[in-house]
PDB file of C-alpha atoms in Angstrom:
ATOM      1  CA  MET S  60    -114.982 -47.260  34.574  1.00  0.00           C
ATOM      2  CA  LEU S  61    -112.317 -46.341  31.972  1.00  0.00           C
ATOM      3  CA  ARG S  62    -112.622 -43.095  30.278  1.00  0.00           C
ATOM      4  CA  GLU S  63    -110.562 -41.971  27.682  1.00  0.00           C
ATOM      5  CA  PHE S  64    -108.985 -38.588  27.810  1.00  0.00           C
ATOM      6  CA  THR S  65    -106.654 -36.886  24.887  1.00  0.00           C
ATOM      7  CA  CYS S  66    -104.943 -34.523  26.863  1.00  0.00           C
ATOM      8  CA  ILE S  67    -104.540 -30.839  25.087  1.00  0.00           C
ATOM      9  CA  ILE S  68    -102.058 -29.086  27.569  1.00  0.00           C
ATOM     10  CA  CYS S  69     -98.815 -29.652  25.813  1.00  0.00           C
ATOM     11  CA  PRO S  70     -98.106 -30.725  21.717  1.00  0.00           C
ATOM     12  CA  ASN S  71     -98.026 -34.489  22.619  1.00  0.00           C
ATOM     13  CA  GLY S  72    -101.163 -35.239  22.593  1.00  0.00           C
ATOM     14  CA  CYS S  73    -100.704 -38.007  24.738  1.00  0.00           C
ATOM     15  CA  GLU S  74    -104.350 -40.541  24.512  1.00  0.00           C
ATOM     16  CA  ILE S  75    -105.034 -41.247  28.143  1.00  0.00           C
ATOM     17  CA  THR S  76    -106.563 -44.037  29.905  1.00  0.00           C
ATOM     18  CA  ALA S  77    -108.201 -43.530  32.752  1.00  0.00           C
ATOM     19  CA  GLY S  78    -110.136 -45.798  35.658  1.00  0.00           C
ATOM     20  CA  VAL S  79    -112.796 -43.459  37.010  1.00  0.00           C
ATOM     21  CA  GLU S  80    -115.293 -43.910  40.049  1.00  0.00           C
ATOM     22  CA  ASP S  81    -117.394 -41.227  41.295  1.00  0.00           C
ATOM     23  CA  ASN S  82    -115.111 -38.550  39.320  1.00  0.00           C
ATOM     24  CA  GLN S  83    -112.352 -39.422  41.305  1.00  0.00           C
ATOM     25  CA  ILE S  84    -109.365 -41.319  39.281  1.00  0.00           C
ATOM     26  CA  ILE S  85    -108.299 -44.661  40.646  1.00  0.00           C
ATOM     27  CA  SER S  86    -105.654 -45.428  37.530  1.00  0.00           C
ATOM     28  CA  ILE S  87    -104.208 -43.851  34.967  1.00  0.00           C
ATOM     29  CA  GLU S  88    -101.787 -44.739  31.670  1.00  0.00           C
ATOM     30  CA  GLY S  89    -100.690 -43.026  29.220  1.00  0.00           C
ATOM     31  CA  ALA S  90     -99.795 -39.790  30.519  1.00  0.00           C
ATOM     32  CA  LEU S  91     -95.792 -38.600  29.673  1.00  0.00           C
ATOM     33  CA  CYS S  92     -95.613 -36.297  32.327  1.00  0.00           C
ATOM     34  CA  PRO S  93     -97.774 -35.259  35.404  1.00  0.00           C
ATOM     35  CA  LYS S  94     -99.807 -32.048  33.742  1.00  0.00           C
ATOM     36  CA  GLY S  95    -101.243 -35.718  31.929  1.00  0.00           C
ATOM     37  CA  GLU S  96    -102.956 -36.091  35.472  1.00  0.00           C
ATOM     38  CA  THR S  97    -103.795 -32.656  35.774  1.00  0.00           C
ATOM     39  CA  TYR S  98    -105.332 -32.464  32.429  1.00  0.00           C
ATOM     40  CA  VAL S  99    -107.907 -35.154  33.036  1.00  0.00           C
ATOM     41  CA  ASN S 100    -109.019 -34.342  36.945  1.00  0.00           C
ATOM     42  CA  GLN S 101    -109.621 -30.789  35.529  1.00  0.00           C
ATOM     43  CA  GLU S 102    -111.540 -32.181  32.653  1.00  0.00           C
ATOM     44  CA  LEU S 103    -113.477 -34.732  35.695  1.00  0.00           C
ATOM     45  CA  THR S 104    -114.628 -31.701  37.890  1.00  0.00           C
ATOM     46  CA  ASP S 105    -113.716 -28.481  36.002  1.00  0.00           C
ATOM     47  CA  PRO S 106    -113.506 -28.861  32.237  1.00  0.00           C
ATOM     48  CA  ARG S 107    -112.402 -25.548  30.678  1.00  0.00           C
ATOM     49  CA  ARG S 108    -111.539 -24.128  26.748  1.00  0.00           C
ATOM     50  CA  ASN S 109    -110.103 -21.040  25.012  1.00  0.00           C
ATOM     51  CA  ILE S 110    -111.433 -19.690  22.532  1.00  0.00           C
ATOM     52  CA  ALA S 111    -110.523 -17.979  19.572  1.00  0.00           C
ATOM     53  CA  THR S 112    -112.483 -16.429  17.044  1.00  0.00           C
ATOM     54  CA  SER S 113    -112.778 -12.578  15.220  1.00  0.00           C
ATOM     55  CA  VAL S 114    -114.727  -9.453  15.880  1.00  0.00           C
ATOM     56  CA  LEU S 115    -116.059  -7.013  13.210  1.00  0.00           C
ATOM     57  CA  VAL S 116    -113.803  -3.718  12.388  1.00  0.00           C
ATOM     58  CA  LYS S 117    -115.329  -0.528  11.859  1.00  0.00           C
ATOM     59  CA  GLY S 118    -113.333   1.595   9.043  1.00  0.00           C
ATOM     60  CA  GLY S 119    -110.656  -1.106   8.918  1.00  0.00           C
ATOM     61  CA  GLU S 120    -108.307  -2.366   6.287  1.00  0.00           C
ATOM     62  CA  LEU S 121    -109.727  -5.921   6.998  1.00  0.00           C
ATOM     63  CA  PRO S 122    -113.499  -6.242   7.823  1.00  0.00           C
ATOM     64  CA  LEU S 123    -112.347  -8.467  10.967  1.00  0.00           C
ATOM     65  CA  ALA S 124    -109.740  -9.041  13.492  1.00  0.00           C
ATOM     66  CA  SER S 125    -108.635 -12.120  15.416  1.00  0.00           C
ATOM     67  CA  VAL S 126    -109.635 -12.283  19.255  1.00  0.00           C
ATOM     68  CA  ARG S 127    -108.904 -14.410  22.176  1.00  0.00           C
ATOM     69  CA  LEU S 128    -109.372 -15.252  25.339  1.00  0.00           C
ATOM     70  CA  THR S 129    -106.699 -14.374  28.307  1.00  0.00           C
ATOM     71  CA  ASN S 130    -108.314 -17.768  30.169  1.00  0.00           C
ATOM     72  CA  PRO S 131    -109.767 -20.931  29.921  1.00  0.00           C
ATOM     73  CA  ILE S 132    -113.422 -20.586  30.859  1.00  0.00           C
ATOM     74  CA  PRO S 133    -115.916 -23.484  31.490  1.00  0.00           C
ATOM     75  CA  LYS S 134    -117.137 -25.571  28.629  1.00  0.00           C
ATOM     76  CA  ALA S 135    -120.676 -24.888  29.450  1.00  0.00           C
ATOM     77  CA  ARG S 136    -120.213 -21.112  29.102  1.00  0.00           C
ATOM     78  CA  ILE S 137    -119.086 -21.310  25.330  1.00  0.00           C
ATOM     79  CA  PHE S 138    -121.489 -20.577  23.590  1.00  0.00           C
ATOM     80  CA  ASP S 139    -122.814 -17.625  25.718  1.00  0.00           C
ATOM     81  CA  ALA S 140    -119.222 -16.399  25.717  1.00  0.00           C
ATOM     82  CA  MET S 141    -119.547 -16.893  21.418  1.00  0.00           C
ATOM     83  CA  ALA S 142    -122.605 -14.772  21.808  1.00  0.00           C
ATOM     84  CA  GLU S 143    -121.131 -11.831  23.514  1.00  0.00           C
ATOM     85  CA  ILE S 144    -118.362 -11.624  21.534  1.00  0.00           C
ATOM     86  CA  ARG S 145    -120.329 -11.586  18.008  1.00  0.00           C
ATOM     87  CA  GLY S 146    -122.471  -9.009  19.389  1.00  0.00           C
ATOM     88  CA  ILE S 147    -119.860  -6.642  19.114  1.00  0.00           C
ATOM     89  CA  ALA S 148    -117.626  -4.232  17.036  1.00  0.00           C
ATOM     90  CA  VAL S 149    -114.306  -2.408  17.208  1.00  0.00           C
ATOM     91  CA  GLU S 150    -113.228   0.909  15.351  1.00  0.00           C
ATOM     92  CA  ALA S 151    -110.007   0.924  13.600  1.00  0.00           C
ATOM     93  CA  PRO S 152    -107.241   1.215  14.345  1.00  0.00           C
ATOM     94  CA  VAL S 153    -106.786  -1.250  16.555  1.00  0.00           C
ATOM     95  CA  GLU S 154    -103.675  -3.172  17.911  1.00  0.00           C
ATOM     96  CA  ALA S 155    -102.892  -6.407  19.369  1.00  0.00           C
ATOM     97  CA  GLY S 156    -102.852  -7.290  22.622  1.00  0.00           C
ATOM     98  CA  THR S 157    -106.282  -4.325  23.137  1.00  0.00           C
ATOM     99  CA  VAL S 158    -108.758  -5.555  25.279  1.00  0.00           C
ATOM    100  CA  VAL S 159    -112.171  -5.367  23.586  1.00  0.00           C
ATOM    101  CA  ILE S 160    -114.438  -7.191  26.175  1.00  0.00           C
ATOM    102  CA  ARG S 161    -113.573  -7.405  29.930  1.00  0.00           C
ATOM    103  CA  GLY S 162    -114.409  -9.894  32.455  1.00  0.00           C
ATOM    104  CA  ILE S 163    -116.484 -11.938  29.644  1.00  0.00           C
ATOM    105  CA  LEU S 164    -119.320 -13.107  31.145  1.00  0.00           C
ATOM    106  CA  GLY S 165    -118.529 -11.645  34.264  1.00  0.00           C
ATOM    107  CA  LEU S 166    -115.521 -14.060  34.630  1.00  0.00           C
ATOM    108  CA  ASP S 167    -111.489 -13.887  35.318  1.00  0.00           C
ATOM    109  CA  SER S 168    -111.342 -14.271  31.813  1.00  0.00           C
ATOM    110  CA  ASP S 169    -110.897 -11.009  28.718  1.00  0.00           C
ATOM    111  CA  VAL S 170    -111.020 -10.972  25.069  1.00  0.00           C
ATOM    112  CA  ILE S 171    -107.914  -9.419  23.808  1.00  0.00           C
ATOM    113  CA  VAL S 172    -107.006  -8.859  20.048  1.00  0.00           C
ATOM    114  CA  THR S 173    -104.848 -11.236  18.700  1.00  0.00           C
ATOM    115  CA  LYS S 174    -103.522  -8.988  15.426  1.00  0.00           C
ATOM    116  CA  GLY S 175    -103.814  -5.281  14.766  1.00  0.00           C
ATOM    117  CA  VAL S 176    -106.011  -3.909  12.168  1.00  0.00           C
ATOM    118  CA  GLY S 177    -104.934  -0.620  10.455  1.00  0.00           C
ATOM    119  CA  ARG S 178    -107.494   2.207   9.536  1.00  0.00           C
ATOM    120  CA  ARG S 179    -108.887   2.036   5.717  1.00  0.00           C
ATOM    121  CA  GLN S 180    -106.813   4.701   3.775  1.00  0.00           C
ATOM    122  CA  LEU S 181    -109.795   6.504   1.896  1.00  0.00           C
ATOM    123  CA  PRO S 182    -108.086   6.882  -2.381  1.00  0.00           C
ATOM    124  CA  GLU S 183    -107.223  10.306  -2.896  1.00  0.00           C
ATOM    125  CA  SER S 184    -109.548  12.543  -5.050  1.00  0.00           C
TER     126      SER S 184
END
């Protein structure tokens, strides 16, 4: 059976057509580099994705801090991960690179801050 994929490994975004039988690649066209075949194989056996979202910041100059995963996680676990992330808040100030959840869902991926948020300054009276 022929299956269509858009490779997301690099900016080329190759449109790949793969002949697939029993989750094995039997033919592949459209990949401009070897990473395309690796991507298709990963999609067939264990599709993974990365997440970028935000978390609440208590006492911050901004109400939210952007976060992302350090490693892709199984695609089937994305909604579970989002639910766990949605349940946390961090205290300002928070710096870029700060781990806010270590080993999300027991997986080999941490949730880290991607842009720091300073502490809100109270107006002087």
